[in-house]
Coordinates of C-alpha atoms and ligand atoms in Angstrom, one line a residue:
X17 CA 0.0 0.0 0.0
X18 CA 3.0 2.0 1.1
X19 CA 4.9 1.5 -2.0
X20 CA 1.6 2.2 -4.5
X21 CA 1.0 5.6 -2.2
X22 CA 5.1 6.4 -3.0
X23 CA 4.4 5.2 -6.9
X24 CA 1.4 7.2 -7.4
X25 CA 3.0 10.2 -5.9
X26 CA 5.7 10.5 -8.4
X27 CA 3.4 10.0 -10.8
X28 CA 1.3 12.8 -10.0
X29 CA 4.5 15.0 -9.8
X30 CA 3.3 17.9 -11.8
X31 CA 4.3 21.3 -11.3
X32 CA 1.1 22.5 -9.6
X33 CA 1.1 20.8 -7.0
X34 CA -1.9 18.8 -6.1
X35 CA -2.3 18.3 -2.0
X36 CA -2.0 20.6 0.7
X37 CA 1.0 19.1 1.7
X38 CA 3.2 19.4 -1.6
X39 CA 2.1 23.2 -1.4
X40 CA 5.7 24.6 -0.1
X41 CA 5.4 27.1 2.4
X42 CA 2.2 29.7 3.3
X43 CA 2.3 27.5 6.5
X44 CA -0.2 29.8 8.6
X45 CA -2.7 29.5 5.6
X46 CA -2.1 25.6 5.1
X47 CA -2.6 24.9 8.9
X48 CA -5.8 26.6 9.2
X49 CA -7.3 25.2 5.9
X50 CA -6.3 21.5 7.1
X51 CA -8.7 22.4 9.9
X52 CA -11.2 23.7 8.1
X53 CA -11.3 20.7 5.8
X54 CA -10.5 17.9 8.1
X55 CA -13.7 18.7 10.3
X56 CA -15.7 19.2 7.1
X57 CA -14.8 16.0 6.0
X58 CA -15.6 14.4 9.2
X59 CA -19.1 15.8 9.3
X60 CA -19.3 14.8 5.7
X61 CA -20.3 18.0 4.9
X62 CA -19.6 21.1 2.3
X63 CA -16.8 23.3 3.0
X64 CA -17.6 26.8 3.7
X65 CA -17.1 29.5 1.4
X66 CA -13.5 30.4 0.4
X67 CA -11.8 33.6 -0.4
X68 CA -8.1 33.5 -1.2
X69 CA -6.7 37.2 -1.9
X70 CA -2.8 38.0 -2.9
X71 CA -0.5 39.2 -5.7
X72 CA -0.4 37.1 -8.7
X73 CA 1.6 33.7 -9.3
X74 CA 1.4 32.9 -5.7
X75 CA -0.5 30.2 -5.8
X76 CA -4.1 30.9 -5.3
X77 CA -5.6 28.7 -7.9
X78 CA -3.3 26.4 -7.4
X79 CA -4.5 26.6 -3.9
X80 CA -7.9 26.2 -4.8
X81 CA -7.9 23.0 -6.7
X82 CA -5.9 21.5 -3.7
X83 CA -9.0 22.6 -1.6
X84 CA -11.4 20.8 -3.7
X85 CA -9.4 17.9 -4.0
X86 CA -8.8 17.4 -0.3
X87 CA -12.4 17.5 -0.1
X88 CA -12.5 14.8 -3.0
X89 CA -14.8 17.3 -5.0
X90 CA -15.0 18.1 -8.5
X91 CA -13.8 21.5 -9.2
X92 CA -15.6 24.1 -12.3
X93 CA -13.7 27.0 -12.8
X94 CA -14.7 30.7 -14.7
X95 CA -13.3 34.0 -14.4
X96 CA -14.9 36.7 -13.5
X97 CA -15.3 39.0 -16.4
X98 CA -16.4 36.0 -18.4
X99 CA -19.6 36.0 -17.1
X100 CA -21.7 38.9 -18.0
X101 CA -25.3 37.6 -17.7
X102 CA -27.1 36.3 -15.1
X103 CA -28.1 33.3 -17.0
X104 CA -24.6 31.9 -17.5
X105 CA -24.4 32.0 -13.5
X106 CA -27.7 30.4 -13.1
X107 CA -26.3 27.9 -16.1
X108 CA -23.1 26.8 -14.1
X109 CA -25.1 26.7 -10.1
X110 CA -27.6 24.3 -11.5
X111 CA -25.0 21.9 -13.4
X112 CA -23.4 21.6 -9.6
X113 CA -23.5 18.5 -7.6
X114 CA -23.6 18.3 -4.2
X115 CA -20.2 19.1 -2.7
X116 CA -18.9 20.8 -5.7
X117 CA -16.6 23.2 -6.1
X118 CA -16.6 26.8 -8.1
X119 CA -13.7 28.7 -8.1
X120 CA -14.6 32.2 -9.7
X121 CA -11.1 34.1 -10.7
X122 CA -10.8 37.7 -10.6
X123 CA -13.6 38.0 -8.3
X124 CA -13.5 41.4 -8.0
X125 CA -14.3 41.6 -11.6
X126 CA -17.9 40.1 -11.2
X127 CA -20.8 42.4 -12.8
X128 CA -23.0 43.6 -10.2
X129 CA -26.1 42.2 -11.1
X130 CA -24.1 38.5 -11.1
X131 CA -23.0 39.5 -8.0
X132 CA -26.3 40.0 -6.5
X133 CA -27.6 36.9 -7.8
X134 CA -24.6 35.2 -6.0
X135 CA -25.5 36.5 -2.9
X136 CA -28.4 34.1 -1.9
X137 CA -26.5 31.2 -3.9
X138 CA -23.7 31.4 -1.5
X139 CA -26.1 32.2 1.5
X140 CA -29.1 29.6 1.3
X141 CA -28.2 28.2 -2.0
X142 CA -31.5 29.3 -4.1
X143 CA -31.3 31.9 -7.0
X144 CA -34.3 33.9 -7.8
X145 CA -35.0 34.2 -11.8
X146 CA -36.5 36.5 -13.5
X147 CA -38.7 35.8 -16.3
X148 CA -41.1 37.3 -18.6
X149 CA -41.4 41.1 -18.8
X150 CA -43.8 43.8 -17.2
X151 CA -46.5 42.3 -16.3
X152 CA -46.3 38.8 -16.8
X153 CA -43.0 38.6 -14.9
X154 CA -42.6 36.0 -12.4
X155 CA -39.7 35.1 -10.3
X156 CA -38.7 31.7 -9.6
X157 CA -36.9 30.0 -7.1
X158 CA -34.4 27.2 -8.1
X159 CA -32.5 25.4 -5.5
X160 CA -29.0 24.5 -5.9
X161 CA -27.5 21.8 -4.3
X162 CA -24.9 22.9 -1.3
X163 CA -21.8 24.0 -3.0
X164 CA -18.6 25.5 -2.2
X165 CA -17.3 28.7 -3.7
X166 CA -13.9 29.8 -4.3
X167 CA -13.0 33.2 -5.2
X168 CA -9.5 34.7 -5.9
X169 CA -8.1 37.9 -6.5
X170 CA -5.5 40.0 -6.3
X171 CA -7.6 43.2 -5.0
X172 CA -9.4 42.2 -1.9
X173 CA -10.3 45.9 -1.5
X174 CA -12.6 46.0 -4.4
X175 CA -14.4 43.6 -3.5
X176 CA -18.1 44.7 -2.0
X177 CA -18.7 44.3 1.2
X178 CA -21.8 42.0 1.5
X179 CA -19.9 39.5 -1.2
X180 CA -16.8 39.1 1.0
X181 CA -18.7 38.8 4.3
X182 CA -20.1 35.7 2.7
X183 CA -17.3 34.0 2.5
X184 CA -16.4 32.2 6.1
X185 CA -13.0 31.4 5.2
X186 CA -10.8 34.4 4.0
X187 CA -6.9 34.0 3.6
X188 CA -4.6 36.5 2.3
X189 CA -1.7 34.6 0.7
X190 CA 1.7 36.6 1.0
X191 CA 5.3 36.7 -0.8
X192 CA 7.4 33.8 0.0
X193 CA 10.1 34.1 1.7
X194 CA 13.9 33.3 -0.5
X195 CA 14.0 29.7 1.3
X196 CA 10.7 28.7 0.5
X197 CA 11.3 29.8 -3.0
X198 CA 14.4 28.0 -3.0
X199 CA 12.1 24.5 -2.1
X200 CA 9.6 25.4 -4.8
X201 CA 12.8 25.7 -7.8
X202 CA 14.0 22.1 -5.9
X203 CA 10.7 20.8 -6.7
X204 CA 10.2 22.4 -10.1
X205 CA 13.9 20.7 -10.8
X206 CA 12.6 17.5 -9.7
X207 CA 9.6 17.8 -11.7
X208 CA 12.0 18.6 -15.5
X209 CA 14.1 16.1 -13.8
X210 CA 17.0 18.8 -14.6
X211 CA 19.3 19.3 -11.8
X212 CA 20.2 22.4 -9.8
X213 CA 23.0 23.0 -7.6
X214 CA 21.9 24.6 -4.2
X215 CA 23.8 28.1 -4.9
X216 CA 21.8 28.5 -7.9
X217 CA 18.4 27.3 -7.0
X218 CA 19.6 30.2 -3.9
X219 CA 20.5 33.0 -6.7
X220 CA 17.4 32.1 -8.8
X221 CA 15.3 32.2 -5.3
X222 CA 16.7 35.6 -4.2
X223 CA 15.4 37.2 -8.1
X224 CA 11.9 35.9 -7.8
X225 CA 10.4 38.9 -6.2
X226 CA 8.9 35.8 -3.8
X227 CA 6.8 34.8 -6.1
X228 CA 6.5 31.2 -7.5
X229 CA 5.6 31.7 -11.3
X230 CA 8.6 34.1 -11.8
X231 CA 10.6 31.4 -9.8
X232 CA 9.2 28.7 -12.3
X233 CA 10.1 30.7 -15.4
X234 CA 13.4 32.3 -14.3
X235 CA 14.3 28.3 -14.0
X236 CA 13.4 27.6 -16.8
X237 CA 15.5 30.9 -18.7
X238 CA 18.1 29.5 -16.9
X239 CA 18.2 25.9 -17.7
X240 CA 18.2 27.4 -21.6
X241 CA 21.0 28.8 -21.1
X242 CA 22.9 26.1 -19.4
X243 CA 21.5 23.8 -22.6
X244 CA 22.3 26.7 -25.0
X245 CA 26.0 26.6 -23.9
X246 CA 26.0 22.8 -23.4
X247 CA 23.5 20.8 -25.1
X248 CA 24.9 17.4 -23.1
X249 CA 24.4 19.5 -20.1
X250 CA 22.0 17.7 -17.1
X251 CA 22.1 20.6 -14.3
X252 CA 21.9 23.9 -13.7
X253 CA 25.1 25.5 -11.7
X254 CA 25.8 28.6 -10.3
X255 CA 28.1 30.3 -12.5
X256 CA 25.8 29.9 -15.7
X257 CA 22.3 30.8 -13.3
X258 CA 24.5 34.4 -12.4
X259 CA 25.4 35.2 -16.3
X260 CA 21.9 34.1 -17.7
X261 CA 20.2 36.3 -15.1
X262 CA 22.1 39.3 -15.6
X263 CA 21.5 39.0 -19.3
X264 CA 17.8 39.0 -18.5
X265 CA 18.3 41.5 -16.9
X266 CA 17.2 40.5 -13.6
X267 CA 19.3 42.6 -10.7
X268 CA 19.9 41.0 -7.3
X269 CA 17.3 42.4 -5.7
X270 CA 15.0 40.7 -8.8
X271 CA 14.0 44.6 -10.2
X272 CA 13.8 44.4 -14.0
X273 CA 13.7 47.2 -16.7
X274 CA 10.4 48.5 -15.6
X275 CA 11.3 48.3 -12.4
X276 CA 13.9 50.6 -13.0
X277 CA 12.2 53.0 -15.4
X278 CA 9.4 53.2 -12.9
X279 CA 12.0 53.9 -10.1
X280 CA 14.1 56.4 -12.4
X281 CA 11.1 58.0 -13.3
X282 CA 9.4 59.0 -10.4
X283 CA 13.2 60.4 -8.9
X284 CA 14.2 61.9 -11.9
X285 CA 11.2 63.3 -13.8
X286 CA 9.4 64.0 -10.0
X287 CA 12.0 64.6 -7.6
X288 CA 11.7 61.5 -5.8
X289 CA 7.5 62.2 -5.5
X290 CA 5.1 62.1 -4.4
X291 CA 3.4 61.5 -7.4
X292 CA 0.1 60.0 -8.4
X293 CA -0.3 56.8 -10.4
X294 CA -1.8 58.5 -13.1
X295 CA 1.3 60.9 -14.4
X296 CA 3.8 58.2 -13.1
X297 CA 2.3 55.6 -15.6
X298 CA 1.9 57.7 -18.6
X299 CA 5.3 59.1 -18.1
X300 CA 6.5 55.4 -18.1
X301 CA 3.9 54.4 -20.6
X302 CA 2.9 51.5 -18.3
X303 CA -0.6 50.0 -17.8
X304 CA -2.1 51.7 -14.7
X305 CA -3.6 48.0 -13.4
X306 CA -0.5 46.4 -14.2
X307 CA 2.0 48.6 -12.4
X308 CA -0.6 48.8 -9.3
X309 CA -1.1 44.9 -9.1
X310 CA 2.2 43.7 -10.3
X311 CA 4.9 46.0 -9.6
X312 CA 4.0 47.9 -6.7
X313 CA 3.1 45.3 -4.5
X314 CA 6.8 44.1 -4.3
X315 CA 8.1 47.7 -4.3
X316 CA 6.5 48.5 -1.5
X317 CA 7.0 45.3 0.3
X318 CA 10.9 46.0 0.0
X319 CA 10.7 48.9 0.8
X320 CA 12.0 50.7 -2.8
X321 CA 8.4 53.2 -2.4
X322 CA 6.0 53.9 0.0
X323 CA 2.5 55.2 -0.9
X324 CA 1.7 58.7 0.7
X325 CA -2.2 60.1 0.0
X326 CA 0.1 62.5 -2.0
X327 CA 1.1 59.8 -4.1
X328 CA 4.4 57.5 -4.3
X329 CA 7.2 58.0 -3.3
X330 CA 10.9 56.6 -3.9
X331 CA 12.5 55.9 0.0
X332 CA 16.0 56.2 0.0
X333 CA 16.6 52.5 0.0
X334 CA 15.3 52.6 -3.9
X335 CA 18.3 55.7 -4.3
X336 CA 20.5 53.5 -2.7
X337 CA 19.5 50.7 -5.1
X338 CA 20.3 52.7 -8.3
X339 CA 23.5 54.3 -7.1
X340 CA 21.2 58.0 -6.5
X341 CA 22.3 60.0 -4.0
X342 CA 19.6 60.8 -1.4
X343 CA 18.7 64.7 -1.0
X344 CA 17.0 65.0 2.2
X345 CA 13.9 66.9 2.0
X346 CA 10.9 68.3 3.5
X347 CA 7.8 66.7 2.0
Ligands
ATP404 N1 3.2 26.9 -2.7 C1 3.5 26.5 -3.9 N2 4.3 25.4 -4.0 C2 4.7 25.0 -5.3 N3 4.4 25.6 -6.4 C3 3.7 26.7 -6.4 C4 3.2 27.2 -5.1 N4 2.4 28.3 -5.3 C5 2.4 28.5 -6.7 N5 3.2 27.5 -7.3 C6 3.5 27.5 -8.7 O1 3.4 28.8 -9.2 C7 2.5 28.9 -10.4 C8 1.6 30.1 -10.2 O2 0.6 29.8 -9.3 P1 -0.9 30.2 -9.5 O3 -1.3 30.1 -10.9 O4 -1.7 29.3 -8.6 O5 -0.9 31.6 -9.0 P2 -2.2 32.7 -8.8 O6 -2.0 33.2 -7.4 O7 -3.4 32.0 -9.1 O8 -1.8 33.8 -9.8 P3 -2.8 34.8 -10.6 O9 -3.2 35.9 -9.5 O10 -2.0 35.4 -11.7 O11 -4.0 34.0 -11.0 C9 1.8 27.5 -10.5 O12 2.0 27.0 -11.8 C10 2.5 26.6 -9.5 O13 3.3 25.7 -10.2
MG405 MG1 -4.7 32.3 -10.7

């Protein structure tokens, strides 16, 4: 049994990982959802709502597959701004089975009036539907079979409040730190079956900006490289993981080029800021949503900008960073 557990294990061995306990680090997050789904399962009954909120390529979809599959239930996903009429909600609630799962991406993207039909769905599981016109409307009542939603995003704060009070289980999933990075390019090694030495899984974990997916495609950079110079070539070493980096592009601290130009911009062209989102991304000629949900996140995490009501501004770590000199000023 043992052995067949070990077999199928490998076998399995993709790079989303499929239980909560190949999931590498978010340890708070993983201990409380064990909870959650261990008593579920013992009272044989639905999980409770789930909202998973975070930066992107951290793992929350990943994250919610494992939950449906530790609850051995079958999993339907849509995103958000896919859905734009009430009947392709009421379409997907009344395919469910009892102890499905629907995991809803981009959540903070749902129309409204989707959103309000969600609301007794989630709640008592029933939708009220509209139909005829005028006069001859009617409304009836269809009721779903108890199901468990999952909804990610990476902006929590638009998010309304009666749709995230509904959920009863609400985890914000955070950067990982360099050694759990490090585990996650082990794994992702294990997975190509293309060695790594431990300084460059290390160099490539440092670069990530904490984040898995960049981890998973800066290995993956890297191990062209490594075949580029050496087509016989079975690992990945340190020496080649430093050279193909910086060729990327990729600084220690893992800023790119728009990293930089956003950085450069706002001390340069605004005297270190504050400046609102607005000029700073049209002066870059960067995508206002992108910069604000990609970039930023990490830039303000270490520290490179903090965000005044004013606007941003560049701290003098992010001087530091690019060699500035820091002018100390009144702002
Ligand atoms: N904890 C983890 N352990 C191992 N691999 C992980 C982990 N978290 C994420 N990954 C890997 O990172 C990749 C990105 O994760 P995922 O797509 O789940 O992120 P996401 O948070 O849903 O991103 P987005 O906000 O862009 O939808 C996955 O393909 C997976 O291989
Ligand atoms: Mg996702």
């Amino acid at each position: 049994m043992e052995n067949n557990d070990i077999a199928l294990q490998e076998y399995d061995l993709s790079l989303r990982p499929k239980r909560l306990n190949e999931y590498i680090g978010q340890a708070a997050v993983k201990e409380m959802l064990n909870v959650f789904i261990t008593s579920a399962l013992a009272r044989a009954e639905t999980l409770d709502h789930v909202l998973l909120y975070g930066p992107p390529g951290l793992g929350k979809t990943t994250l919610a597959h494992i939950i449906a599959n530790e609850m051995n239930a079958q999993i339907y996903s849509v995103a958000a701004p896919s859905l734009d009429r009430v009947g392709d909600l009421v379409a997907i609630l009344t395919k469910l089975n009892a102890g499905d799962f629907l995991f809803i991406d981009e959540i903070h993207r749902l129309p409204r009036i989707i959103e309000e039909v969600l609301y007794s769905a989630m709640e008592d599981y029933v939708v009220n539907v509209v139909v005829g016109k005028d006069a001859t409307a009617n409304t009836i009542k269809i009721v779903l079979p108890p199901f468990t939603l999952v909804g990610a995003t990476t902006r929590c704060g638009d998010l309304t409040a009666p749709l995230r009070d509904r959920f009863g289980i609400v985890h914000q999933i955070n950067y990982y730190p360099p050694e759990e990075i490090a585990e996650i390019i082990k794994r992702t090694s294990r997975v190509f079956a293309f060695d790594i030495d431990e300084d460059a899984a290390w160099e490539i974990a440092k670069r990530s900006r904490g984040t898995p997916r960049i981890a998973n495609r800066l290995f993956r950079r890297v191990r062209d490289f490594a075949q580029f110079d050496d087509p016989d070539c079975q690992k990945i070493t340190w020496p080649v993981t430093a050279a193909a980096l910086t060729k990327l592009n990729i600084d220690e601290a893992g800023l790119n080029e728009t990293d930089y130009r956003y950085l450069m911009t706002i001390i340069e062209k605004f005297g270190g800021g504050p400046v609102g989102l607005n000029a700073l991304g049209s002066a870059i000629s960067e995508d206002l949503t992108t910069l604000e949900d990609v970039y930023e996140p990490y830039l303000i995490q270490e520290g490179f900008i903090v965000r005044t009501p004013r606007g941003r501004l560049a701290t003098k770590k992010a001087y530091e960073h690019l060699g500035i000199e820091y002018a100390h000023r009144l702002f």
